Short mmCIF file of C-alpha atoms in Angstrom, two decimals:
data_model
loop_
_atom_site.label_atom_id
_atom_site.label_comp_id
_atom_site.label_asym_id
_atom_site.label_seq_id
_atom_site.Cartn_x
_atom_site.Cartn_y
_atom_site.Cartn_z
CA UNK Z 1454 -19.77 8.86 22.35
CA UNK Z 1455 -20.50 8.29 18.65
CA UNK Z 1456 -22.94 11.08 18.70
CA UNK Z 1457 -19.88 13.87 19.06
CA UNK Z 1458 -18.57 13.08 15.78
CA UNK Z 1459 -20.00 15.63 12.99
CA UNK Z 1460 -21.18 13.04 10.77
CA UNK Z 1461 -21.13 15.06 7.43
CA UNK Z 1462 -18.08 16.69 7.78
CA UNK Z 1463 -17.01 17.80 4.04
CA UNK Z 1464 -13.85 15.26 3.51
CA UNK Z 1465 -11.72 18.40 3.13
CA UNK Z 1466 -12.97 19.78 6.38
CA UNK Z 1467 -10.77 19.72 9.86
CA UNK Z 1468 -9.66 16.18 9.96
CA UNK Z 1469 -6.77 16.89 7.97
CA UNK Z 1470 -6.16 20.14 9.77
CA UNK Z 1471 -2.92 22.47 8.70
CA UNK Z 1472 -1.07 19.60 7.79
CA UNK Z 1473 -2.21 18.71 4.16
CA UNK Z 1474 -1.38 15.24 3.56
CA UNK Z 1475 0.08 13.63 0.42
CA UNK Z 1476 -1.82 12.69 -2.20
CA UNK Z 1477 -1.23 9.52 -4.47
CA UNK Z 1478 -2.52 8.89 -7.49
CA UNK Z 1479 -2.94 5.10 -7.70
CA UNK Z 1480 -4.14 2.03 -10.01
CA UNK Z 1481 -1.35 2.43 -12.16
CA UNK Z 1482 -0.93 -0.64 -11.43
CA UNK Z 1483 -2.28 -1.25 -8.05
CA UNK Z 1484 0.51 -3.43 -6.55
CA UNK Z 1485 2.95 -1.09 -7.60
CA UNK Z 1486 0.81 1.81 -5.75
CA UNK Z 1487 0.80 -0.61 -2.48
CA UNK Z 1488 4.47 -1.46 -3.11
CA UNK Z 1489 5.07 2.54 -2.87
CA UNK Z 1490 3.31 2.99 0.20
CA UNK Z 1491 5.40 0.14 1.80
CA UNK Z 1492 8.54 1.86 0.63
CA UNK Z 1493 7.51 5.06 2.18
CA UNK Z 1494 6.71 3.38 5.55
CA UNK Z 1495 9.98 1.64 5.76
CA UNK Z 1496 12.02 4.71 4.82
CA UNK Z 1497 10.16 6.91 7.29
CA UNK Z 1498 11.88 5.60 10.18
CA UNK Z 1499 10.03 6.89 12.74
CA UNK Z 1500 9.43 5.32 15.79
CA UNK Z 1501 5.74 5.25 16.07
CA UNK Z 1502 2.75 4.94 14.09
CA UNK Z 1503 1.82 8.61 14.88
CA UNK Z 1504 4.76 9.83 13.25
CA UNK Z 1505 4.35 8.49 9.67
CA UNK Z 1506 3.42 10.46 6.70
CA UNK Z 1507 -0.46 10.89 6.36
CA UNK Z 1508 -1.39 10.29 2.84
CA UNK Z 1509 -4.57 10.03 1.14
CA UNK Z 1510 -4.50 7.19 -1.88
CA UNK Z 1511 -7.03 7.40 -4.72
CA UNK Z 1512 -7.01 4.36 -6.67
CA UNK Z 1513 -9.57 4.19 -9.26
CA UNK Z 1514 -7.71 1.95 -11.79
CA UNK Z 1515 -10.15 2.63 -14.77
CA UNK Z 1516 -7.42 4.29 -16.63
CA UNK Z 1517 -6.60 3.86 -20.13
CA UNK Z 1518 -3.48 2.05 -20.53
CA UNK Z 1519 -0.59 4.54 -20.83
CA UNK Z 1520 1.48 2.81 -23.14
CA UNK Z 1521 -0.99 1.97 -25.30
CA UNK Z 1522 -2.21 5.22 -25.83
CA UNK Z 1523 1.32 7.01 -25.96
CA UNK Z 1524 1.84 4.66 -28.54
CA UNK Z 1525 -1.32 6.04 -30.59
CA UNK Z 1526 -0.70 9.29 -29.72
CA UNK Z 1527 -3.73 9.50 -27.42
CA UNK Z 1528 -3.89 11.72 -24.41
CA UNK Z 1529 -6.94 9.76 -22.84
CA UNK Z 1530 -5.01 8.85 -19.63
CA UNK Z 1531 -3.99 12.25 -18.93
CA UNK Z 1532 -7.59 13.38 -18.82
CA UNK Z 1533 -8.11 10.40 -15.92
CA UNK Z 1534 -5.17 11.11 -13.93
CA UNK Z 1535 -5.90 14.95 -14.03
CA UNK Z 1536 -9.29 13.93 -12.28
CA UNK Z 1537 -7.92 11.98 -9.84
CA UNK Z 1538 -5.42 14.50 -8.92
CA UNK Z 1539 -8.04 17.22 -8.91
CA UNK Z 1540 -9.91 14.81 -6.40
CA UNK Z 1541 -6.89 14.61 -4.06
CA UNK Z 1542 -6.17 18.12 -4.54
CA UNK Z 1543 -9.85 19.36 -3.44
CA UNK Z 1544 -9.57 16.68 -0.85
CA UNK Z 1545 -6.97 18.67 0.95
CA UNK Z 1546 -3.47 17.23 -0.21
CA UNK Z 1547 -0.72 19.25 -0.47
CA UNK Z 1548 1.36 17.66 -2.75
CA UNK Z 1549 0.66 14.82 -5.74
CA UNK Z 1550 3.03 11.89 -6.22
CA UNK Z 1551 2.09 9.35 -9.00
CA UNK Z 1552 4.08 6.03 -8.38
CA UNK Z 1553 3.96 5.18 -12.41
CA UNK Z 1554 6.80 5.87 -14.69
CA UNK Z 1555 4.99 5.66 -17.70
CA UNK Z 1556 2.26 8.17 -16.29
CA UNK Z 1557 4.90 10.79 -16.55
CA UNK Z 1558 5.04 11.20 -20.16
CA UNK Z 1559 2.31 13.62 -19.17
CA UNK Z 1560 4.15 15.57 -16.06
CA UNK Z 1561 4.38 18.78 -17.75
CA UNK Z 1562 0.75 19.14 -18.57
CA UNK Z 1563 -0.14 17.60 -15.06
CA UNK Z 1564 2.46 19.70 -13.24
CA UNK Z 1565 0.99 22.59 -14.97
CA UNK Z 1566 -2.51 22.08 -14.13
CA UNK Z 1567 -2.29 21.52 -10.50
CA UNK Z 1568 -2.30 24.09 -8.04
CA UNK Z 1569 -0.14 21.84 -5.60
CA UNK Z 1570 3.15 20.59 -6.16
CA UNK Z 1571 3.58 17.59 -8.37
CA UNK Z 1572 6.52 15.62 -6.76
CA UNK Z 1573 7.84 14.80 -10.57
CA UNK Z 1574 9.38 11.02 -10.26
CA UNK Z 1575 11.14 11.37 -13.53
CA UNK Z 1576 12.46 14.90 -12.66
CA UNK Z 1577 13.58 13.76 -9.44
CA UNK Z 1578 15.37 10.53 -10.47
CA UNK Z 1579 17.39 12.32 -12.80
CA UNK Z 1580 18.61 14.88 -10.26
CA UNK Z 1581 19.36 12.29 -8.19
CA UNK Z 1582 21.65 10.26 -10.80
CA UNK Z 1583 23.34 13.66 -11.35
CA UNK Z 1584 24.00 14.29 -7.61
CA UNK Z 1585 25.00 10.61 -7.04
CA UNK Z 1586 26.86 10.24 -10.18
CA UNK Z 1587 28.47 13.81 -10.93
CA UNK Z 1588 27.25 13.41 -14.48
CA UNK Z 1589 23.84 13.92 -16.36
CA UNK Z 1590 22.06 10.50 -17.26
CA UNK Z 1591 22.73 11.09 -20.94
CA UNK Z 1592 26.65 10.82 -20.35
CA UNK Z 1593 26.40 7.56 -18.99
CA UNK Z 1594 26.04 4.22 -19.85
CA UNK Z 1595 22.50 3.75 -19.02
CA UNK Z 1596 20.19 0.84 -19.47
CA UNK Z 1597 16.34 1.66 -19.06
CA UNK Z 1598 13.49 -0.99 -18.77
CA UNK Z 1599 10.11 -0.43 -18.57
CA UNK Z 1600 7.01 -0.53 -21.06
CA UNK Z 1601 7.00 -0.59 -24.23
CA UNK Z 1602 6.21 3.35 -24.86
CA UNK Z 1603 9.39 4.01 -23.15
CA UNK Z 1604 11.32 2.80 -25.97
CA UNK Z 1605 9.64 4.96 -28.01
CA UNK Z 1606 9.65 8.00 -25.89
CA UNK Z 1607 12.22 7.46 -23.30
CA UNK Z 1608 11.56 8.97 -19.96
CA UNK Z 1609 15.05 8.62 -18.61
CA UNK Z 1610 17.44 8.53 -21.90
CA UNK Z 1611 17.87 7.86 -25.25
CA UNK Z 1612 19.38 4.79 -25.90
CA UNK Z 1613 21.41 5.70 -28.66
CA UNK Z 1614 23.37 8.30 -26.43
CA UNK Z 1615 24.55 5.46 -24.10
CA UNK Z 1616 27.86 4.90 -25.82
CA UNK Z 1617 27.62 0.95 -25.92
CA UNK Z 1618 29.05 -0.76 -28.85
CA UNK Z 1619 27.07 -1.61 -32.23
CA UNK Z 1620 25.56 -4.94 -30.98
CA UNK Z 1621 24.03 -3.44 -28.22
CA UNK Z 1622 20.74 -2.04 -29.66
CA UNK Z 1623 19.36 -5.71 -31.00
CA UNK Z 1624 20.22 -6.96 -27.24
CA UNK Z 1625 18.28 -3.81 -25.83
CA UNK Z 1626 15.46 -4.56 -27.91
CA UNK Z 1627 15.79 -8.01 -26.34
CA UNK Z 1628 15.64 -7.04 -22.94
CA UNK Z 1629 13.35 -4.72 -23.36
CA UNK Z 1630 10.71 -7.18 -24.68
CA UNK Z 1631 11.50 -9.26 -21.32
CA UNK Z 1632 10.88 -6.44 -19.34
CA UNK Z 1633 7.46 -5.88 -21.32
CA UNK Z 1634 6.49 -9.62 -20.24
CA UNK Z 1635 7.92 -9.38 -17.11
CA UNK Z 1636 5.40 -6.39 -16.60
CA UNK Z 1637 2.43 -8.05 -17.97
CA UNK Z 1638 3.05 -11.09 -15.30
CA UNK Z 1639 3.20 -8.57 -12.26
CA UNK Z 1640 0.16 -7.41 -13.51
CA UNK Z 1641 -1.99 -10.43 -13.51
CA UNK Z 1642 -0.16 -11.44 -10.47
CA UNK Z 1643 2.60 -14.13 -11.23
CA UNK Z 1644 4.99 -12.11 -8.87
CA UNK Z 1645 7.63 -15.46 -8.49
CA UNK Z 1646 7.88 -16.08 -12.23
CA UNK Z 1647 7.96 -12.17 -12.74
CA UNK Z 1648 10.82 -11.51 -9.91
CA UNK Z 1649 13.11 -14.83 -10.77
CA UNK Z 1650 12.67 -13.60 -14.86
CA UNK Z 1651 13.69 -10.03 -13.74
CA UNK Z 1652 16.82 -11.39 -12.14
CA UNK Z 1653 17.71 -13.07 -15.52
CA UNK Z 1654 17.33 -9.92 -17.12
CA UNK Z 1655 19.30 -8.03 -15.03
CA UNK Z 1656 21.70 -10.58 -15.25
CA UNK Z 1657 21.83 -10.32 -18.99
CA UNK Z 1658 21.76 -6.16 -18.77
CA UNK Z 1659 24.89 -6.48 -16.14
CA UNK Z 1660 26.97 -8.23 -19.21
CA UNK Z 1661 27.18 -4.75 -20.89
CA UNK Z 1662 28.63 -3.26 -18.10
CA UNK Z 1663 26.38 -0.64 -17.96
CA UNK Z 1664 26.83 2.40 -15.04
CA UNK Z 1665 23.42 2.33 -14.68
CA UNK Z 1666 20.20 0.28 -14.77
CA UNK Z 1667 16.77 2.24 -14.43
CA UNK Z 1668 14.00 0.65 -13.25
CA UNK Z 1669 11.72 2.40 -15.21
CA UNK Z 1670 8.48 0.86 -14.65
CA UNK Z 1671 6.86 0.77 -10.81
CA UNK Z 1672 5.83 -2.84 -11.63
CA UNK Z 1673 9.60 -3.72 -11.73
CA UNK Z 1674 10.32 -1.80 -8.63
CA UNK Z 1675 7.38 -3.79 -7.12
CA UNK Z 1676 8.95 -7.02 -7.48
CA UNK Z 1677 12.78 -5.86 -6.95
CA UNK Z 1678 13.33 -7.09 -3.58
CA UNK Z 1679 16.75 -5.91 -2.38
CA UNK Z 1680 17.95 -5.27 -6.12
CA UNK Z 1681 17.40 -1.44 -5.67
CA UNK Z 1682 20.57 -1.69 -2.66
CA UNK Z 1683 22.85 -2.36 -5.73
CA UNK Z 1684 24.80 0.24 -6.91
CA UNK Z 1685 24.01 0.07 -10.44
CA UNK Z 1686 20.27 -0.05 -9.90
CA UNK Z 1687 18.40 3.05 -10.00
CA UNK Z 1688 14.67 2.47 -8.37
CA UNK Z 1689 12.70 5.71 -9.20
CA UNK Z 1690 10.11 4.70 -6.51
CA UNK Z 1691 12.61 4.62 -3.74
CA UNK Z 1692 13.51 8.23 -4.85
CA UNK Z 1693 9.88 9.18 -5.04
CA UNK Z 1694 9.56 7.94 -1.61
CA UNK Z 1695 12.57 9.59 -0.29
CA UNK Z 1696 11.35 13.02 -1.73
CA UNK Z 1697 8.09 12.66 -0.46
CA UNK Z 1698 9.40 12.23 2.69
CA UNK Z 1699 11.58 15.27 2.53
CA UNK Z 1700 8.28 17.60 1.26
CA UNK Z 1701 6.88 16.15 4.25
CA UNK Z 1702 9.55 17.31 6.52
CA UNK Z 1703 9.71 20.49 5.16
CA UNK Z 1704 6.07 21.03 5.28
CA UNK Z 1705 5.83 20.30 8.75
CA UNK Z 1706 8.69 22.40 9.98
CA UNK Z 1707 6.81 25.41 8.33
CA UNK Z 1708 3.88 25.21 10.32
CA UNK Z 1709 3.86 26.54 13.71
CA UNK Z 1710 2.89 24.37 16.52
CA UNK Z 1711 3.30 21.37 13.90
CA UNK Z 1712 3.45 18.68 16.56
CA UNK Z 1713 0.01 19.88 18.21
CA UNK Z 1714 -1.99 17.02 16.67
CA UNK Z 1715 -0.54 14.33 18.42
CA UNK Z 1716 -2.11 12.62 20.62
CA UNK X 383 -7.28 19.50 -22.74
CA UNK X 384 -6.57 20.53 -19.65
CA UNK X 385 -9.63 22.77 -19.47
CA UNK X 386 -12.29 19.99 -19.91
CA UNK X 387 -11.78 18.80 -16.85
CA UNK X 388 -14.12 20.56 -14.08
CA UNK X 389 -11.51 21.39 -11.53
CA UNK X 390 -13.45 21.86 -8.74
CA UNK X 391 -15.39 18.88 -8.71
CA UNK X 392 -16.29 17.39 -5.09
CA UNK X 393 -14.20 14.43 -3.97
CA UNK X 394 -17.44 12.40 -3.90
CA UNK X 395 -19.07 13.29 -7.38
CA UNK X 396 -18.65 11.96 -11.04
CA UNK X 397 -15.11 10.23 -10.79
CA UNK X 398 -16.30 7.14 -8.52
CA UNK X 399 -19.55 7.00 -10.42
CA UNK X 400 -21.88 4.41 -9.41
CA UNK X 401 -18.89 1.76 -8.43
CA UNK X 402 -18.44 2.67 -5.11
CA UNK X 403 -15.04 2.03 -3.91
CA UNK X 404 -13.63 0.28 -0.93
CA UNK X 405 -12.55 2.41 1.83
CA UNK X 406 -9.55 1.90 4.02
CA UNK X 407 -9.00 3.27 7.30
CA UNK X 408 -4.98 3.39 7.18
CA UNK X 409 -1.97 4.60 9.15
CA UNK X 410 -2.43 1.77 11.85
CA UNK X 411 0.45 1.09 11.14
CA UNK X 412 1.34 2.54 7.94
CA UNK X 413 3.45 -0.41 6.84
CA UNK X 414 0.37 -2.81 7.71
CA UNK X 415 -1.60 -0.73 5.79
CA UNK X 416 0.78 -0.85 2.48
CA UNK X 417 0.84 -4.41 3.26
CA UNK X 418 -3.36 -5.09 3.05
CA UNK X 419 -3.12 -3.10 -0.11
CA UNK X 420 -0.31 -5.68 -1.45
CA UNK X 421 -2.33 -8.48 -0.51
CA UNK X 422 -5.74 -7.12 -2.00
CA UNK X 423 -4.04 -6.37 -5.41
CA UNK X 424 -1.98 -9.61 -5.16
CA UNK X 425 -5.10 -11.85 -4.18
CA UNK X 426 -7.04 -10.07 -6.79
CA UNK X 427 -6.12 -12.03 -9.83
CA UNK X 428 -6.90 -10.11 -12.62
CA UNK X 429 -4.96 -9.68 -16.13
CA UNK X 430 -5.30 -5.74 -16.61
CA UNK X 431 -4.45 -2.74 -14.16
CA UNK X 432 -7.87 -1.82 -15.01
CA UNK X 433 -10.04 -4.78 -13.00
CA UNK X 434 -8.44 -3.95 -9.98
CA UNK X 435 -10.59 -2.96 -7.31
CA UNK X 436 -10.98 0.70 -6.67
CA UNK X 437 -10.11 1.84 -3.07
CA UNK X 438 -9.17 5.29 -1.18
CA UNK X 439 -6.92 4.82 1.40
CA UNK X 440 -7.20 7.53 4.11
CA UNK X 441 -4.21 7.05 6.52
CA UNK X 442 -3.84 9.90 8.79
CA UNK X 443 -2.08 8.37 11.60
CA UNK X 444 -2.39 10.82 14.41
CA UNK X 445 -4.77 8.16 15.81
CA UNK X 446 -4.18 7.48 19.75
CA UNK X 447 -2.32 4.38 20.38
CA UNK X 448 -4.94 1.63 20.47
CA UNK X 449 -3.35 -0.67 22.64
CA UNK X 450 -2.66 1.82 25.49
CA UNK X 451 -6.20 3.22 25.35
CA UNK X 452 -7.48 0.12 25.72
CA UNK X 453 -5.33 -0.81 29.10
CA UNK X 454 -6.61 2.58 30.54
CA UNK X 455 -10.15 2.42 29.54
CA UNK X 456 -10.09 5.40 26.96
CA UNK X 457 -12.00 5.43 23.84
CA UNK X 458 -10.04 8.06 22.39
CA UNK X 459 -9.16 5.93 19.17
CA UNK X 460 -12.77 5.21 18.32
CA UNK X 461 -13.71 9.14 17.98
CA UNK X 462 -10.45 9.36 15.58
CA UNK X 463 -11.40 5.98 13.77
CA UNK X 464 -15.02 7.03 13.27
CA UNK X 465 -13.54 10.47 11.90
CA UNK X 466 -11.87 8.63 9.07
CA UNK X 467 -14.33 6.18 8.52
CA UNK X 468 -17.18 8.84 8.09
CA UNK X 469 -14.43 11.03 5.92
CA UNK X 470 -14.38 7.97 3.68
CA UNK X 471 -18.23 7.05 3.69
CA UNK X 472 -18.67 11.23 2.74
CA UNK X 473 -15.95 10.63 0.01
CA UNK X 474 -18.13 8.31 -1.45
CA UNK X 475 -16.90 4.38 -0.44
CA UNK X 476 -19.21 1.47 -0.59
CA UNK X 477 -17.72 -0.35 2.43
CA UNK X 478 -14.94 0.29 4.96
CA UNK X 479 -12.08 -2.11 5.84
CA UNK X 480 -9.73 -1.43 8.92
CA UNK X 481 -6.70 -3.43 8.40
CA UNK X 482 -5.62 -3.22 12.28
CA UNK X 483 -6.93 -6.24 14.68
CA UNK X 484 -6.41 -4.00 17.84
CA UNK X 485 -8.85 -1.44 16.22
CA UNK X 486 -11.79 -4.07 16.06
CA UNK X 487 -12.01 -3.80 19.89
CA UNK X 488 -14.57 -0.75 18.79
CA UNK X 489 -15.94 -3.06 16.25
CA UNK X 490 -19.47 -2.97 17.45
CA UNK X 491 -19.70 0.70 17.69
CA UNK X 492 -17.62 1.28 14.26
CA UNK X 493 -20.43 -1.00 12.83
CA UNK X 494 -23.51 0.43 14.40
CA UNK X 495 -22.15 4.22 13.73
CA UNK X 496 -21.46 3.62 9.72
CA UNK X 497 -24.24 3.56 7.04
CA UNK X 498 -21.96 1.55 4.81
CA UNK X 499 -20.88 -1.72 5.65
CA UNK X 500 -17.95 -2.51 8.00
CA UNK X 501 -16.01 -5.84 6.59
CA UNK X 502 -15.27 -6.78 10.10
CA UNK X 503 -11.99 -8.35 10.33
CA UNK X 504 -12.31 -10.31 13.57
CA UNK X 505 -15.65 -11.39 12.73
CA UNK X 506 -14.81 -12.53 9.20
CA UNK X 507 -11.69 -14.62 10.58
CA UNK X 508 -13.73 -16.32 13.03
CA UNK X 509 -16.15 -17.41 10.49
CA UNK X 510 -13.33 -18.45 7.95
CA UNK X 511 -11.91 -20.52 10.77
CA UNK X 512 -15.27 -22.04 11.86
CA UNK X 513 -15.95 -22.41 8.03
CA UNK X 514 -12.39 -24.26 7.31
CA UNK X 515 -12.03 -26.22 10.59
CA UNK X 516 -15.66 -27.08 11.31
CA UNK X 517 -15.32 -25.97 14.62
CA UNK X 518 -15.39 -22.85 16.66
CA UNK X 519 -12.25 -21.06 17.61
CA UNK X 520 -12.52 -21.49 21.32
CA UNK X 521 -13.13 -25.13 20.52
CA UNK X 522 -9.50 -25.46 18.82
CA UNK X 523 -6.24 -25.07 20.52
CA UNK X 524 -5.61 -21.59 19.57
CA UNK X 525 -2.32 -19.35 20.31
CA UNK X 526 -3.15 -15.72 19.34
CA UNK X 527 -0.04 -13.49 19.10
CA UNK X 528 -0.49 -9.69 19.03
CA UNK X 529 -0.38 -6.38 20.94
CA UNK X 530 -0.69 -6.24 24.61
CA UNK X 531 -4.35 -5.08 24.53
CA UNK X 532 -5.23 -8.25 22.69
CA UNK X 533 -3.75 -10.77 25.71
CA UNK X 534 -5.81 -8.15 28.15
CA UNK X 535 -8.95 -8.37 25.78
CA UNK X 536 -8.40 -11.30 23.64
CA UNK X 537 -10.25 -10.36 19.99
CA UNK X 538 -10.04 -14.07 18.83
CA UNK X 539 -9.97 -16.41 21.77
CA UNK X 540 -9.43 -16.67 25.71
CA UNK X 541 -6.63 -18.28 26.14
CA UNK X 542 -7.95 -20.18 29.23
CA UNK X 543 -10.25 -22.19 26.65
CA UNK X 544 -7.50 -23.48 24.53
CA UNK X 545 -7.30 -26.79 26.37
CA UNK X 546 -3.46 -26.60 26.76
CA UNK X 547 -1.55 -28.06 29.59
CA UNK X 548 -0.59 -25.97 32.86
CA UNK X 549 2.69 -24.95 32.23
CA UNK X 550 1.29 -23.27 28.83
CA UNK X 551 0.15 -20.23 30.38
CA UNK X 552 3.65 -19.00 31.33
CA UNK X 553 4.90 -19.74 28.11
CA UNK X 554 2.51 -17.90 26.07
CA UNK X 555 3.18 -14.76 28.23
CA UNK X 556 6.60 -15.06 26.93
CA UNK X 557 5.43 -15.82 23.51
CA UNK X 558 3.45 -12.75 23.63
CA UNK X 559 5.66 -10.87 25.28
CA UNK X 560 7.82 -11.59 22.30
CA UNK X 561 5.37 -10.38 19.85
CA UNK X 562 5.00 -7.24 21.63
CA UNK X 563 8.55 -6.31 21.00
CA UNK X 564 8.48 -7.59 17.28
CA UNK X 565 5.59 -5.11 16.76
CA UNK X 566 7.49 -2.42 18.51
CA UNK X 567 10.77 -3.60 16.01
CA UNK X 568 8.21 -3.35 13.01
CA UNK X 569 6.48 0.03 13.65
CA UNK X 570 9.83 1.40 13.98
CA UNK X 571 11.45 0.10 10.53
CA UNK X 572 13.49 -2.69 11.86
CA UNK X 573 11.96 -5.22 9.57
CA UNK X 574 14.70 -7.82 8.61
CA UNK X 575 15.25 -8.43 12.89
CA UNK X 576 11.32 -8.33 13.17
CA UNK X 577 10.79 -11.26 10.37
CA UNK X 578 13.87 -13.35 11.93
CA UNK X 579 12.12 -12.94 15.82
CA UNK X 580 8.87 -13.68 14.22
CA UNK X 581 10.23 -17.08 13.06
CA UNK X 582 11.94 -17.93 16.49
CA UNK X 583 8.41 -17.16 18.10
CA UNK X 584 6.21 -19.18 15.52
CA UNK X 585 8.65 -22.00 16.33
CA UNK X 586 8.09 -21.91 20.27
CA UNK X 587 4.54 -21.51 19.62
CA UNK X 588 4.46 -24.65 17.38
CA UNK X 589 6.35 -26.90 20.23
CA UNK X 590 2.96 -26.63 22.15
CA UNK X 591 1.21 -28.26 18.77
CA UNK X 592 -1.47 -26.00 18.56
CA UNK X 593 -4.22 -26.39 16.26
CA UNK X 594 -3.84 -22.46 15.10
CA UNK X 595 -1.74 -19.66 15.57
CA UNK X 596 -3.54 -16.36 14.80
CA UNK X 597 -1.40 -13.62 13.69
CA UNK X 598 -3.58 -11.21 15.59
CA UNK X 599 -1.54 -7.84 14.28
CA UNK X 600 -1.46 -6.71 11.27
CA UNK X 601 2.23 -5.58 11.88
CA UNK X 602 2.95 -9.38 12.44
CA UNK X 603 1.17 -10.24 9.09
CA UNK X 604 2.97 -7.31 7.19
CA UNK X 605 6.49 -8.96 7.75
CA UNK X 606 5.32 -12.55 7.66
CA UNK X 607 6.36 -13.33 4.28
CA UNK X 608 4.98 -16.90 2.95
CA UNK X 609 4.16 -17.87 6.59
CA UNK X 610 0.28 -17.42 6.12
CA UNK X 611 0.69 -20.27 3.37
CA UNK X 612 1.15 -22.88 6.12
CA UNK X 613 -2.06 -24.83 7.57
CA UNK X 614 -1.79 -24.03 11.14
CA UNK X 615 -1.29 -20.22 10.64
CA UNK X 616 -4.53 -18.07 10.48
CA UNK X 617 -3.68 -14.48 9.10
CA UNK X 618 -6.68 -12.27 9.29
CA UNK X 619 -5.31 -9.54 6.96
CA UNK X 620 -5.60 -12.66 4.21
CA UNK X 621 -9.08 -13.06 5.01
CA UNK X 622 -9.95 -9.72 4.83
CA UNK X 623 -8.47 -9.20 1.59
CA UNK X 624 -10.48 -12.21 0.48
CA UNK X 625 -13.73 -10.40 1.92
CA UNK X 626 -13.15 -7.31 0.56
CA UNK X 627 -12.48 -8.89 -2.96
CA UNK X 628 -15.94 -10.73 -2.53
CA UNK X 629 -17.47 -7.62 -1.52
CA UNK X 630 -16.53 -5.94 -4.99
CA UNK X 631 -17.59 -8.74 -6.86
CA UNK X 632 -20.97 -8.89 -5.34
CA UNK X 633 -21.60 -5.14 -5.76
CA UNK X 634 -19.99 -5.05 -9.35
CA UNK X 635 -22.68 -7.83 -10.35
CA UNK X 636 -25.65 -6.18 -8.93
CA UNK X 637 -24.98 -3.12 -10.96
CA UNK X 638 -26.22 -2.55 -14.55
CA UNK X 639 -23.73 -2.01 -17.19
CA UNK X 640 -20.94 -2.57 -14.33
CA UNK X 641 -18.47 -2.86 -16.88
CA UNK X 642 -19.27 0.61 -18.90
CA UNK X 643 -16.45 2.71 -17.09
CA UNK X 644 -13.71 0.41 -18.57
CA UNK X 645 -11.87 2.53 -20.99
#
């Protein structure tokens, strides 16, 4: 029966059919990629394996450090991210998701370069905040915790627009320094420490009574446990999974006979 | 700078270079795939994103139900699994991992059909048990919990070789029925229920004082929490991740200038 399978099919050929899978640019970092795929599976709320969203995750993690590149004005990661996104596009993916907030520093260039849709995590998170709060993010008292680059070039909100008191900025710098340490702990596998540390930082952040705390690094999402269920927490990875599911549902419904490849 | 990237590279071209990534046949099920990738990231014990194992995970989950196929003597899933494994081979992967125990019913045929290495989860688990216990699995008092197919055609151990008492087989059937319900719960997203239920089943299994309890379905691994750390629990997904890391380390060391593509 093995001989029935054409061995050297192009990766972009028949297997994927008309239903183009989601492409995931992974490796920024690897744990965050796995966490995103787990959230995607959990949120899909289907009964059978066969009904889950098809995806290709390409995790070739030799991408230059995003935060460091931004701090020195280098675009090296953009080129490497685009190589991977093009690979996924060529392999037949119908949309691209990048479960890394800092990579979205280059989201406009990536979006412009792709012929398929980029499900832009920062854009959809800002939109989700607007939709759920009836107000734009910069009008809310928001604290974003992420990589050091996200302090210099905030993805979600400029901290000086937050409406906190004068003492806040020193504290914000301290919170941010702690977040950077937590992210490094996650990347090197100290998960239990990192989780406990994140809970402390969130408690400190909550002492300022913010409207929102945004987990603006996917490593923080990866170790956040049930934190994302709290009303004051915004987890962009959760929102990215929701929008990927929306995209897949819309794609599936637009195809005639979209259930045809079910076994 | 976007123009610098050759847009329509073949997926098997330059990006992956000499260091062929791990290929992961996913979607059996999707949560189990994500869990395997998480274990792989956690076990890699590296400091930086860039040092993690590169992989391509292909999750096109429209593969016929493995357990059902085995029960009716159908090989339909083999063809579908091979399509995906060939795709990964063609895309440039250097070895294939399949984080699904039941799929290993066809492991010999898959191994024979591939030109790259299959990291055979059942084979390496049996070997790991032998290495750690100094005894082959069929000489140990082992309880394997998995899909219904794994009762009819056990992957790891024939239950009648376990050396348990006469009353045991009725109880084993009950434990196995509960395991099948847990797996269905995981597949349909009832994770918290499934975890609590698994803990009850493990407690019941332990009342027979087995040497080993084998989580012989990757959905059980996905919700097992820290259970795999216990001495009497064998989690094949953990062992698969270990051997994938061993494979990657050996591959990397065999290449001249294997650090050349670090940023």
